[in-house]
mmCIF file of C-alpha atoms in Angstrom:
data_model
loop_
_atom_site.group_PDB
_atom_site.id
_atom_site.type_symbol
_atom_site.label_atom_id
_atom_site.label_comp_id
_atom_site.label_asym_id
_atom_site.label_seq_id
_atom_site.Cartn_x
_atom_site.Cartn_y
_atom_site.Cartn_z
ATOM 1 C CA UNK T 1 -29.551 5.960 -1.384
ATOM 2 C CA UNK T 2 -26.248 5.494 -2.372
ATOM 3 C CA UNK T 3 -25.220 2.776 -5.180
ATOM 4 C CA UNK T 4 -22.436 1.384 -6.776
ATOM 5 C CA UNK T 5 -21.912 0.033 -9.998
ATOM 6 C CA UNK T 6 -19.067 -2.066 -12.123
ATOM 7 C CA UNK T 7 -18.267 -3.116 -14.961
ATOM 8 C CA UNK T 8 -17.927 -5.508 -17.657
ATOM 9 C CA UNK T 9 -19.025 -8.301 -15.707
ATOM 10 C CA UNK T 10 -17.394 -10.823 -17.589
ATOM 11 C CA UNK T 11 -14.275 -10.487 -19.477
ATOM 12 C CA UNK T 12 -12.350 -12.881 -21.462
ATOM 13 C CA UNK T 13 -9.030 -11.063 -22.765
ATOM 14 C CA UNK T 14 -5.921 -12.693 -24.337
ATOM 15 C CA UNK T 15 -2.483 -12.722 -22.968
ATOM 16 C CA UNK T 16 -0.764 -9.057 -23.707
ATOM 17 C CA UNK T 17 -3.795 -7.282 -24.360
ATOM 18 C CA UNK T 18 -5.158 -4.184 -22.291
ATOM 19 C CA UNK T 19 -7.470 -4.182 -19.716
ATOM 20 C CA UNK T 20 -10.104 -1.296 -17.983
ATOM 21 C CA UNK T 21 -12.833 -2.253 -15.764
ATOM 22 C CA UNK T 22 -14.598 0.546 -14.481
ATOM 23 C CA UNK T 23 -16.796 1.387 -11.230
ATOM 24 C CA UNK T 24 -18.694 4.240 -10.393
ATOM 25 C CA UNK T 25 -20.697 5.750 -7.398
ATOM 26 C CA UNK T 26 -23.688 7.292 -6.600
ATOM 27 C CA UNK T 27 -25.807 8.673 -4.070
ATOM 28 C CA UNK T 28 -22.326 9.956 -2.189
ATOM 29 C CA UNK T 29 -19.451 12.493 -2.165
ATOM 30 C CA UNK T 30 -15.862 12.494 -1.523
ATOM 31 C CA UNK T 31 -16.015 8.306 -0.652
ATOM 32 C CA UNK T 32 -12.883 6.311 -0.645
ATOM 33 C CA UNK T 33 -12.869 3.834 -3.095
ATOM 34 C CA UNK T 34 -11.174 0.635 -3.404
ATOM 35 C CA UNK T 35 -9.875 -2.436 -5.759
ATOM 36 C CA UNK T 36 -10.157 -6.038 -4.408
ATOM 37 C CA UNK T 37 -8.981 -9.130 -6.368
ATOM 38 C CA UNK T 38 -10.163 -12.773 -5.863
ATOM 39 C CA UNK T 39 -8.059 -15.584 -7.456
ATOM 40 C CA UNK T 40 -8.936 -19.081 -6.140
ATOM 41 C CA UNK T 41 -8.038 -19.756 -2.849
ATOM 42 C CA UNK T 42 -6.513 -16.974 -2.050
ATOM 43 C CA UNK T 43 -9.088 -14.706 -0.040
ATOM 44 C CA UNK T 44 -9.495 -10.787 -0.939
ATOM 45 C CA UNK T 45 -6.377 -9.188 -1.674
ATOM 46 C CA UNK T 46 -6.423 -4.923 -1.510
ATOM 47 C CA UNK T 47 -5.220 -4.281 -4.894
ATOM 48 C CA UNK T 48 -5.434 0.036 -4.745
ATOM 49 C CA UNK T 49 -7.512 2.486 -2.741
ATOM 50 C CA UNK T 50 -8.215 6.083 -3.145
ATOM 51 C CA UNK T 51 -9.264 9.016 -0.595
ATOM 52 C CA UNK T 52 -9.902 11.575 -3.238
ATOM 53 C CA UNK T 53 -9.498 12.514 -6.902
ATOM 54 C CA UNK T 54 -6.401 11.688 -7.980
ATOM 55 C CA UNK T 55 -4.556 10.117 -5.322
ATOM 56 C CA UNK T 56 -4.014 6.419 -5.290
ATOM 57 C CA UNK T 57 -2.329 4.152 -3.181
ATOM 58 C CA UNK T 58 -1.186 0.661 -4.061
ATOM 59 C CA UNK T 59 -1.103 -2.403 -2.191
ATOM 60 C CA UNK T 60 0.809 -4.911 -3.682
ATOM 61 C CA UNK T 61 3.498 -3.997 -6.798
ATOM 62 C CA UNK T 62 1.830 -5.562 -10.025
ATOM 63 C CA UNK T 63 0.667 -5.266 -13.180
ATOM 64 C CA UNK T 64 -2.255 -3.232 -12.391
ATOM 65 C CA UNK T 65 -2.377 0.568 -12.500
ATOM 66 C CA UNK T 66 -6.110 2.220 -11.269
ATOM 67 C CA UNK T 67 -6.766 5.916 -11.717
ATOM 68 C CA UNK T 68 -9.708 8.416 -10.171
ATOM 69 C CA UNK T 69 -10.387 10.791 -12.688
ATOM 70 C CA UNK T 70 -13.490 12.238 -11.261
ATOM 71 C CA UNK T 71 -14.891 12.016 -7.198
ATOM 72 C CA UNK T 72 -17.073 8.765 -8.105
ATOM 73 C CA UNK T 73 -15.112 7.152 -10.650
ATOM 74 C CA UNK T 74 -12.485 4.755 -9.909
ATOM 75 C CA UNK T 75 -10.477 2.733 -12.776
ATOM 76 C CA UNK T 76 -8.549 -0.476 -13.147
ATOM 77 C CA UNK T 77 -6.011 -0.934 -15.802
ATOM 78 C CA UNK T 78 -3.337 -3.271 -17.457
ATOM 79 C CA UNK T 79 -1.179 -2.289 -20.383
ATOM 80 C CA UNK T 80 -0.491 -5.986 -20.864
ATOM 81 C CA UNK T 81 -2.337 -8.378 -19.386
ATOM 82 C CA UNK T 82 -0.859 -11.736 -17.326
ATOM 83 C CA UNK T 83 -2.153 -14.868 -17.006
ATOM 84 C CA UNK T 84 -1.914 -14.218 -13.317
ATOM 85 C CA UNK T 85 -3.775 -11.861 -13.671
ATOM 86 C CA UNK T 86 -7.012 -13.542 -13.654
ATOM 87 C CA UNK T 87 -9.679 -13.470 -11.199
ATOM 88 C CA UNK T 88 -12.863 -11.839 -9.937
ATOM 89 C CA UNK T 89 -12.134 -7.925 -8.976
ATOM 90 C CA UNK T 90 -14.334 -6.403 -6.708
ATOM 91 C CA UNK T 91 -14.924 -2.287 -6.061
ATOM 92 C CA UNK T 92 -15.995 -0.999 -2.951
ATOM 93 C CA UNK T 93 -16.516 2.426 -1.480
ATOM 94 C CA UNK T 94 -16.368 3.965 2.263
ATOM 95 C CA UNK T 95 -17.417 6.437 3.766
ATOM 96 C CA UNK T 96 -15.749 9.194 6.236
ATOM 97 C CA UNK T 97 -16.423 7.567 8.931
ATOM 98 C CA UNK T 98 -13.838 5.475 11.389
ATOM 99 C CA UNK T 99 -15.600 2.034 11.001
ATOM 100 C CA UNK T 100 -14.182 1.740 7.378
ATOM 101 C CA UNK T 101 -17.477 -0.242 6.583
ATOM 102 C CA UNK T 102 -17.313 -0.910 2.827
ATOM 103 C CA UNK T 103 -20.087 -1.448 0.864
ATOM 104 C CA UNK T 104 -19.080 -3.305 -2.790
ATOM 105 C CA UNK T 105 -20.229 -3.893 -6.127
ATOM 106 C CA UNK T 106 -21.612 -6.792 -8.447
ATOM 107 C CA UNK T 107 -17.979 -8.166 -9.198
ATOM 108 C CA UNK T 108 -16.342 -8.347 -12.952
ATOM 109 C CA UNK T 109 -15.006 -11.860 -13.650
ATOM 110 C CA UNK T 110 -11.857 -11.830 -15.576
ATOM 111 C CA UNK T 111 -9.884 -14.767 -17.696
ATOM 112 C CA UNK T 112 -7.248 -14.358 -19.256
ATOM 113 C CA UNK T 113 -6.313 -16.732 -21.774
ATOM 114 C CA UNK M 1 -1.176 -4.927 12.988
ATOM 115 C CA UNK M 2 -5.007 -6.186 13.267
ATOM 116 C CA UNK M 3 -5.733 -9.529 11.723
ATOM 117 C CA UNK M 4 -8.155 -12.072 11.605
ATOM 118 C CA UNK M 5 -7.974 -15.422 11.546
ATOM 119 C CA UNK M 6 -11.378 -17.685 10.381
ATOM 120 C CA UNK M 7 -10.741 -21.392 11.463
ATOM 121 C CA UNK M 8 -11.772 -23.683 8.792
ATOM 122 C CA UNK M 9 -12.094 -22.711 5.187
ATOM 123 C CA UNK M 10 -14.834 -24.831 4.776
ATOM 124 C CA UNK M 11 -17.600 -25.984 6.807
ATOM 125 C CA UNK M 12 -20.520 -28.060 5.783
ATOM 126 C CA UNK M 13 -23.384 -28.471 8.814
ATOM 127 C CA UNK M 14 -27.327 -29.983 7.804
ATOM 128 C CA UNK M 15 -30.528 -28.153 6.942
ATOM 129 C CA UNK M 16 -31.547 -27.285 10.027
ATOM 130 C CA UNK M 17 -28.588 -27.107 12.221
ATOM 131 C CA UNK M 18 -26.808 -25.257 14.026
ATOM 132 C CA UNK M 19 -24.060 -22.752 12.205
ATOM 133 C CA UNK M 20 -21.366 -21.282 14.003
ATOM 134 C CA UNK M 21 -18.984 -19.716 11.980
ATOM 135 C CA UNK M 22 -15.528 -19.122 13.559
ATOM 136 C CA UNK M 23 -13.174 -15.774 13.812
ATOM 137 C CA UNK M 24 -10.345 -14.350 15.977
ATOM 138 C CA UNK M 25 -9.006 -11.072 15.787
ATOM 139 C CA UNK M 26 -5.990 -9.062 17.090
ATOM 140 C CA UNK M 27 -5.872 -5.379 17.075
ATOM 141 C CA UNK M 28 -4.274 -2.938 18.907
ATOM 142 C CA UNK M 29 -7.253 -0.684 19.540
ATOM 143 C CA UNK M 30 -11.097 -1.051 20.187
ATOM 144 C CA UNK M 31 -12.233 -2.665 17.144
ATOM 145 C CA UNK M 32 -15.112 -2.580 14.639
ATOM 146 C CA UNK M 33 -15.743 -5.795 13.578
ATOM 147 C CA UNK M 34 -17.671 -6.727 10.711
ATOM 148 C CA UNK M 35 -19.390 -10.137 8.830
ATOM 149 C CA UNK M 36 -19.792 -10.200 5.156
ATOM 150 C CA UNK M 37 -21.566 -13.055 3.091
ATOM 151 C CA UNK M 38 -21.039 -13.504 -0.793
ATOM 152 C CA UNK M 39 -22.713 -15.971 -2.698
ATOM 153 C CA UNK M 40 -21.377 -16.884 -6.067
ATOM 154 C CA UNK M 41 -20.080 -14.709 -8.896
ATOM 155 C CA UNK M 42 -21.709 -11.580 -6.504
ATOM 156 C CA UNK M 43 -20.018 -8.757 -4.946
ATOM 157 C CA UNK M 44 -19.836 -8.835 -0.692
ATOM 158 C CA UNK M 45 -23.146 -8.566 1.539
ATOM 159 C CA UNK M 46 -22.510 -7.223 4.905
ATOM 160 C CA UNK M 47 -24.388 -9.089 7.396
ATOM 161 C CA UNK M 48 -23.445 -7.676 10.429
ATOM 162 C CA UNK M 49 -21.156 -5.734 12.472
ATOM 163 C CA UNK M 50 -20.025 -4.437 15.912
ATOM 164 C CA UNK M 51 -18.663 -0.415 16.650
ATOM 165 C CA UNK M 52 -19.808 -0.081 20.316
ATOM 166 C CA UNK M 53 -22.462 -0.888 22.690
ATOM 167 C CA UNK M 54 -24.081 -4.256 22.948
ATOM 168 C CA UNK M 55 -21.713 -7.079 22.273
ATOM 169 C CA UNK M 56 -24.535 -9.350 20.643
ATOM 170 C CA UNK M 57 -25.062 -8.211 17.348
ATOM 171 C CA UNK M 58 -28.025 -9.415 15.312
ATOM 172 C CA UNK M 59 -27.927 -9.012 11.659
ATOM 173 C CA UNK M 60 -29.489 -10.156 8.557
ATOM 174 C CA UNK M 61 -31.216 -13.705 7.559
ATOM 175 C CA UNK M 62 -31.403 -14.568 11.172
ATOM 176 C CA UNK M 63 -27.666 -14.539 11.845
ATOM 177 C CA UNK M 64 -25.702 -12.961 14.510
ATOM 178 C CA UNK M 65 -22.493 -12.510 16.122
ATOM 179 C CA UNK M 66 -21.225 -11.952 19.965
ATOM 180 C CA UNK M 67 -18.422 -9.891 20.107
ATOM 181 C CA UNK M 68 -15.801 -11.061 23.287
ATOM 182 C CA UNK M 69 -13.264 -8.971 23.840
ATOM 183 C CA UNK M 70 -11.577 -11.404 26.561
ATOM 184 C CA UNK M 71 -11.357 -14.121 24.070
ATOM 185 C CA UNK M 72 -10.477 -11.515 20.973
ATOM 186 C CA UNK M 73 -13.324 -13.347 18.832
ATOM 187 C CA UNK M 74 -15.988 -12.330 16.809
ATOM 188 C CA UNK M 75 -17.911 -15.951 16.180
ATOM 189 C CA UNK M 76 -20.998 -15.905 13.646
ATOM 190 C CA UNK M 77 -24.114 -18.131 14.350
ATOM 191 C CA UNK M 78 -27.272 -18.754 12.964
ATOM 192 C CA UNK M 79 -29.402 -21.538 14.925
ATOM 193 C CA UNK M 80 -31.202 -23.564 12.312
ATOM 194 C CA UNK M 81 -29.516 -23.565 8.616
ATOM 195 C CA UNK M 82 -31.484 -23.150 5.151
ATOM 196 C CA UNK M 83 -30.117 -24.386 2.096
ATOM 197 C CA UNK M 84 -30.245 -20.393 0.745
ATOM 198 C CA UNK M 85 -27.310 -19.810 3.553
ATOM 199 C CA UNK M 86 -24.628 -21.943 1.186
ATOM 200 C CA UNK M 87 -21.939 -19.103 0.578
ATOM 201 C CA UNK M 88 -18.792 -17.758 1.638
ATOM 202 C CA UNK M 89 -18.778 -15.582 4.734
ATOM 203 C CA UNK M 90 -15.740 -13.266 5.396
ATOM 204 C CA UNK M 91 -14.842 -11.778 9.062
ATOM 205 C CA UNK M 92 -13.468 -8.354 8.755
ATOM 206 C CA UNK M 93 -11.546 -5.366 11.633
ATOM 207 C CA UNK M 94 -11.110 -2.412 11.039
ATOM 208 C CA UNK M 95 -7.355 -0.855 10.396
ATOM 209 C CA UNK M 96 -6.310 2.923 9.630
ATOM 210 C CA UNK M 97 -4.662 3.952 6.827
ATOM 211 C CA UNK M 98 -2.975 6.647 5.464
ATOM 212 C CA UNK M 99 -5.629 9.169 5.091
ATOM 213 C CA UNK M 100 -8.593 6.696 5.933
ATOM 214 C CA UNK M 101 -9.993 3.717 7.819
ATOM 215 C CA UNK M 102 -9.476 0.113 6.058
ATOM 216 C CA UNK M 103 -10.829 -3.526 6.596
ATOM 217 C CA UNK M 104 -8.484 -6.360 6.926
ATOM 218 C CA UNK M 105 -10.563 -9.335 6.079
ATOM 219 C CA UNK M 106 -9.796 -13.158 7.257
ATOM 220 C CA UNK M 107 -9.405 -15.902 3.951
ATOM 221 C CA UNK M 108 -13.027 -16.330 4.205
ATOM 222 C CA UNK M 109 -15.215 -19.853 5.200
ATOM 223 C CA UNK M 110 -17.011 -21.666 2.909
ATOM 224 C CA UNK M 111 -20.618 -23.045 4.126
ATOM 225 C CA UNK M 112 -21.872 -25.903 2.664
ATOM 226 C CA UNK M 113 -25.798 -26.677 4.063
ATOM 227 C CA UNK M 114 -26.523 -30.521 2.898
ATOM 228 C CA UNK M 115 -30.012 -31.220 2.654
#
Protein backbone atom coordinates (compact mmCIF):
# COMPACT_ATOMS: atom_id res chain seq x y z
CA UNK A 1 0.00 0.00 0.00
CA UNK A 2 1.15 3.20 -0.74
CA UNK A 3 2.32 5.77 2.15
CA UNK A 4 3.43 9.05 2.64
CA UNK A 5 5.55 10.57 5.01
CA UNK A 6 6.76 14.32 6.24
CA UNK A 7 8.76 15.87 8.08
CA UNK A 8 9.89 17.68 11.01
CA UNK A 9 6.64 17.86 12.50
CA UNK A 10 7.22 20.74 14.48
CA UNK A 11 9.51 23.50 13.73
CA UNK A 12 10.30 26.58 15.54
CA UNK A 13 12.88 28.71 13.34
CA UNK A 14 13.90 32.39 13.82
CA UNK A 15 13.30 35.20 11.48
CA UNK A 16 16.07 34.97 8.45
CA UNK A 17 17.02 31.56 8.98
CA UNK A 18 16.61 28.61 6.37
CA UNK A 19 14.05 26.30 6.13
CA UNK A 20 13.61 22.39 4.45
CA UNK A 21 10.79 20.23 5.28
CA UNK A 22 10.83 17.18 3.48
CA UNK A 23 8.14 14.47 2.25
CA UNK A 24 8.56 11.32 0.70
CA UNK A 25 6.46 8.48 -0.96
CA UNK A 26 6.07 5.05 -1.04
CA UNK A 27 4.27 2.23 -2.32
CA UNK A 28 3.92 4.36 -5.87
CA UNK A 29 5.66 5.59 -9.05
CA UNK A 30 5.72 8.61 -11.10
CA UNK A 31 2.84 10.42 -8.52
CA UNK A 32 2.34 14.10 -8.61
CA UNK A 33 3.16 15.64 -5.59
CA UNK A 34 2.08 18.71 -3.97
CA UNK A 35 2.73 21.63 -1.20
CA UNK A 36 -0.28 22.99 0.78
CA UNK A 37 0.00 25.77 3.43
CA UNK A 38 -2.47 26.47 6.31
CA UNK A 39 -2.20 29.87 8.12
CA UNK A 40 -5.23 30.67 10.33
CA UNK A 41 -8.20 31.36 8.67
CA UNK A 42 -7.21 31.21 5.56
CA UNK A 43 -8.19 27.63 4.14
CA UNK A 44 -5.52 25.46 2.03
CA UNK A 45 -3.56 27.46 -0.21
CA UNK A 46 -1.54 25.30 -3.30
CA UNK A 47 1.84 26.44 -2.57
CA UNK A 48 3.87 24.12 -5.60
CA UNK A 49 3.07 20.87 -7.38
CA UNK A 50 5.12 18.55 -9.38
CA UNK A 51 4.28 15.89 -12.28
CA UNK A 52 7.70 14.41 -12.42
CA UNK A 53 11.34 14.75 -11.37
CA UNK A 54 12.35 17.96 -11.71
CA UNK A 55 9.62 19.99 -12.86
CA UNK A 56 7.81 22.27 -10.52
CA UNK A 57 5.16 24.58 -10.81
CA UNK A 58 4.32 27.39 -8.43
CA UNK A 59 1.20 28.73 -7.27
CA UNK A 60 1.51 31.80 -5.64
CA UNK A 61 5.06 34.05 -5.95
CA UNK A 62 6.71 33.79 -2.37
CA UNK A 63 9.33 33.03 -0.39
CA UNK A 64 9.21 29.41 -0.84
CA UNK A 65 11.21 27.46 -3.41
CA UNK A 66 10.38 23.27 -3.44
CA UNK A 67 12.53 20.95 -5.51
CA UNK A 68 11.99 16.99 -6.67
CA UNK A 69 15.21 15.55 -6.72
CA UNK A 70 14.22 11.99 -7.00
CA UNK A 71 10.44 10.38 -8.28
CA UNK A 72 9.19 10.21 -4.47
CA UNK A 73 10.85 13.01 -2.94
CA UNK A 74 9.45 16.36 -2.89
CA UNK A 75 11.19 19.44 -0.93
CA UNK A 76 10.19 22.73 0.62
CA UNK A 77 12.63 25.47 1.10
CA UNK A 78 13.29 29.13 2.34
CA UNK A 79 16.62 30.87 2.13
CA UNK A 80 15.27 33.34 4.67
CA UNK A 81 12.50 32.74 6.48
CA UNK A 82 9.30 35.41 7.08
CA UNK A 83 7.23 35.79 9.75
CA UNK A 84 4.48 35.22 7.26
CA UNK A 85 5.66 32.50 6.66
CA UNK A 86 4.25 30.54 9.39
CA UNK A 87 1.77 27.90 9.34
CA UNK A 88 1.00 24.20 9.06
CA UNK A 89 2.29 22.78 5.44
CA UNK A 90 0.78 19.85 4.24
CA UNK A 91 2.22 17.24 1.27
CA UNK A 92 0.06 15.30 -0.75
CA UNK A 93 0.47 12.98 -3.69
CA UNK A 94 -1.89 11.89 -6.79
CA UNK A 95 -2.08 9.58 -8.82
CA UNK A 96 -2.49 9.36 -12.85
CA UNK A 97 -5.71 9.24 -12.78
CA UNK A 98 -8.42 12.20 -13.81
CA UNK A 99 -10.13 12.42 -10.33
CA UNK A 100 -6.98 14.23 -8.92
CA UNK A 101 -7.86 12.47 -5.52
CA UNK A 102 -5.00 13.40 -3.18
CA UNK A 103 -4.07 11.52 -0.45
CA UNK A 104 -1.76 13.75 2.28
CA UNK A 105 0.57 13.47 4.98
CA UNK A 106 0.83 13.99 8.90
CA UNK A 107 1.38 17.89 8.52
CA UNK A 108 4.73 19.85 9.82
CA UNK A 109 3.77 22.82 12.03
CA UNK A 110 5.94 25.76 11.50
CA UNK A 111 6.57 29.17 13.74
CA UNK A 112 8.54 31.43 12.99
CA UNK A 113 9.62 33.72 15.54
CA UNK B 1 -12.93 28.02 -13.34
CA UNK B 2 -14.44 25.31 -10.76
CA UNK B 3 -14.95 26.51 -7.24
CA UNK B 4 -16.55 25.69 -4.22
CA UNK B 5 -18.17 27.50 -1.90
CA UNK B 6 -18.90 25.82 1.93
CA UNK B 7 -21.59 28.06 3.69
CA UNK B 8 -20.66 28.63 7.19
CA UNK B 9 -17.18 28.32 8.53
CA UNK B 10 -18.36 27.05 11.56
CA UNK B 11 -21.13 24.98 12.64
CA UNK B 12 -21.80 23.61 16.04
CA UNK B 13 -25.05 20.97 16.13
CA UNK B 14 -25.62 18.44 19.61
CA UNK B 15 -24.50 14.89 20.29
CA UNK B 16 -26.84 13.20 18.57
CA UNK B 17 -28.11 15.39 15.88
CA UNK B 18 -28.40 15.79 12.78
CA UNK B 19 -25.13 17.15 10.64
CA UNK B 20 -25.46 18.53 7.38
CA UNK B 21 -22.55 20.07 6.18
CA UNK B 22 -23.01 22.56 3.29
CA UNK B 23 -21.13 22.91 -0.34
CA UNK B 24 -21.77 24.38 -3.83
CA UNK B 25 -19.72 23.95 -6.69
CA UNK B 26 -19.30 25.40 -10.23
CA UNK B 27 -17.40 23.69 -12.89
CA UNK B 28 -17.44 23.64 -16.34
CA UNK B 29 -17.33 19.88 -16.83
CA UNK B 30 -18.71 16.67 -15.07
CA UNK B 31 -17.14 16.86 -11.80
CA UNK B 32 -15.46 14.65 -9.18
CA UNK B 33 -16.30 15.82 -6.06
CA UNK B 34 -14.67 14.97 -2.98
CA UNK B 35 -15.10 15.40 1.23
CA UNK B 36 -12.09 15.54 3.37
CA UNK B 37 -12.09 15.67 7.32
CA UNK B 38 -8.95 16.83 9.40
CA UNK B 39 -8.87 16.84 12.94
CA UNK B 40 -6.26 18.85 14.69
CA UNK B 41 -2.55 19.26 14.00
CA UNK B 42 -3.26 16.02 11.32
CA UNK B 43 -2.86 15.89 7.71
CA UNK B 44 -6.46 15.56 5.47
CA UNK B 45 -8.77 12.30 5.70
CA UNK B 46 -10.82 11.77 2.70
CA UNK B 47 -14.19 10.75 3.62
CA UNK B 48 -15.88 10.50 0.60
CA UNK B 49 -16.24 11.26 -2.93
CA UNK B 50 -18.30 11.17 -6.18
CA UNK B 51 -16.66 10.28 -10.06
CA UNK B 52 -19.78 8.67 -11.66
CA UNK B 53 -22.64 6.48 -11.05
CA UNK B 54 -24.84 6.71 -8.02
CA UNK B 55 -25.30 10.22 -6.81
CA UNK B 56 -25.55 9.11 -3.00
CA UNK B 57 -22.27 8.51 -1.84
CA UNK B 58 -21.66 6.80 1.48
CA UNK B 59 -18.35 7.14 3.05
CA UNK B 60 -16.57 6.74 6.22
CA UNK B 61 -17.81 7.12 10.07
CA UNK B 62 -21.34 6.93 8.90
CA UNK B 63 -21.27 10.05 6.74
CA UNK B 64 -22.39 10.64 3.30
CA UNK B 65 -22.99 12.98 0.61
CA UNK B 66 -25.74 13.33 -2.39
CA UNK B 67 -24.35 14.71 -5.27
CA UNK B 68 -27.19 17.15 -7.34
CA UNK B 69 -26.17 18.24 -10.32
CA UNK B 70 -29.43 20.55 -10.82
CA UNK B 71 -28.66 22.39 -7.71
CA UNK B 72 -24.57 22.25 -8.37
CA UNK B 73 -24.17 20.96 -4.60
CA UNK B 74 -22.39 18.42 -2.99
CA UNK B 75 -24.01 18.62 0.82
CA UNK B 76 -22.37 16.25 3.58
CA UNK B 77 -24.61 14.57 6.28
CA UNK B 78 -24.28 12.33 8.95
CA UNK B 79 -27.71 11.61 10.93
CA UNK B 80 -26.83 11.38 14.58
CA UNK B 81 -23.42 13.30 15.69
CA UNK B 82 -20.61 11.83 18.14
CA UNK B 83 -18.43 13.99 19.95
CA UNK B 84 -15.28 12.09 17.88
CA UNK B 85 -16.87 13.98 14.61
CA UNK B 86 -15.50 17.64 16.06
CA UNK B 87 -13.10 18.63 13.08
CA UNK B 88 -12.78 20.55 10.07
CA UNK B 89 -14.30 19.11 6.92
CA UNK B 90 -13.17 20.51 3.48
CA UNK B 91 -15.37 20.10 0.09
CA UNK B 92 -13.14 19.64 -2.83
CA UNK B 93 -13.74 19.47 -7.36
CA UNK B 94 -11.66 18.47 -9.35
CA UNK B 95 -9.70 21.02 -11.92
CA UNK B 96 -6.96 20.16 -14.69
CA UNK B 97 -3.80 21.42 -14.75
CA UNK B 98 -1.00 21.72 -16.76
CA UNK B 99 0.15 18.24 -17.08
CA UNK B 100 -2.31 16.79 -14.35
CA UNK B 101 -5.65 16.82 -12.55
CA UNK B 102 -5.90 19.25 -9.33
CA UNK B 103 -8.43 19.81 -6.39
CA UNK B 104 -9.75 23.18 -5.68
CA UNK B 105 -10.89 22.96 -2.13
CA UNK B 106 -13.70 25.35 -0.41
CA UNK B 107 -12.23 27.45 3.07
CA UNK B 108 -13.27 24.50 4.97
CA UNK B 109 -16.26 24.23 8.00
CA UNK B 110 -15.54 23.85 11.33
CA UNK B 111 -17.87 21.27 13.40
CA UNK B 112 -18.30 21.78 16.78
CA UNK B 113 -20.53 18.60 18.48
CA UNK B 114 -21.62 20.01 22.16
CA UNK B 115 -22.35 17.37 24.45
Amino acid sequence: SQTIHQWPATLVQPVGSPLSLECTVEGTSNPNLYWYRQAAGRGLQLLFYSVGIGQISSEVPQNLSASRPQDRQFILSSKKLLLSDSGFYLCAWSGQTRSGELFFGEGSRLTVL
Amino acid sequence: AQSVTQLGSHVSVSEGALVLLRCNYSSSVPPYLFWYVQYPNQGLQLLLKYTTGATLVKGINGFEAEFKKSETSFHLTKPSAHMSDAAEYFCAVTRSGAGSYQLTFGKGTKLSVIP
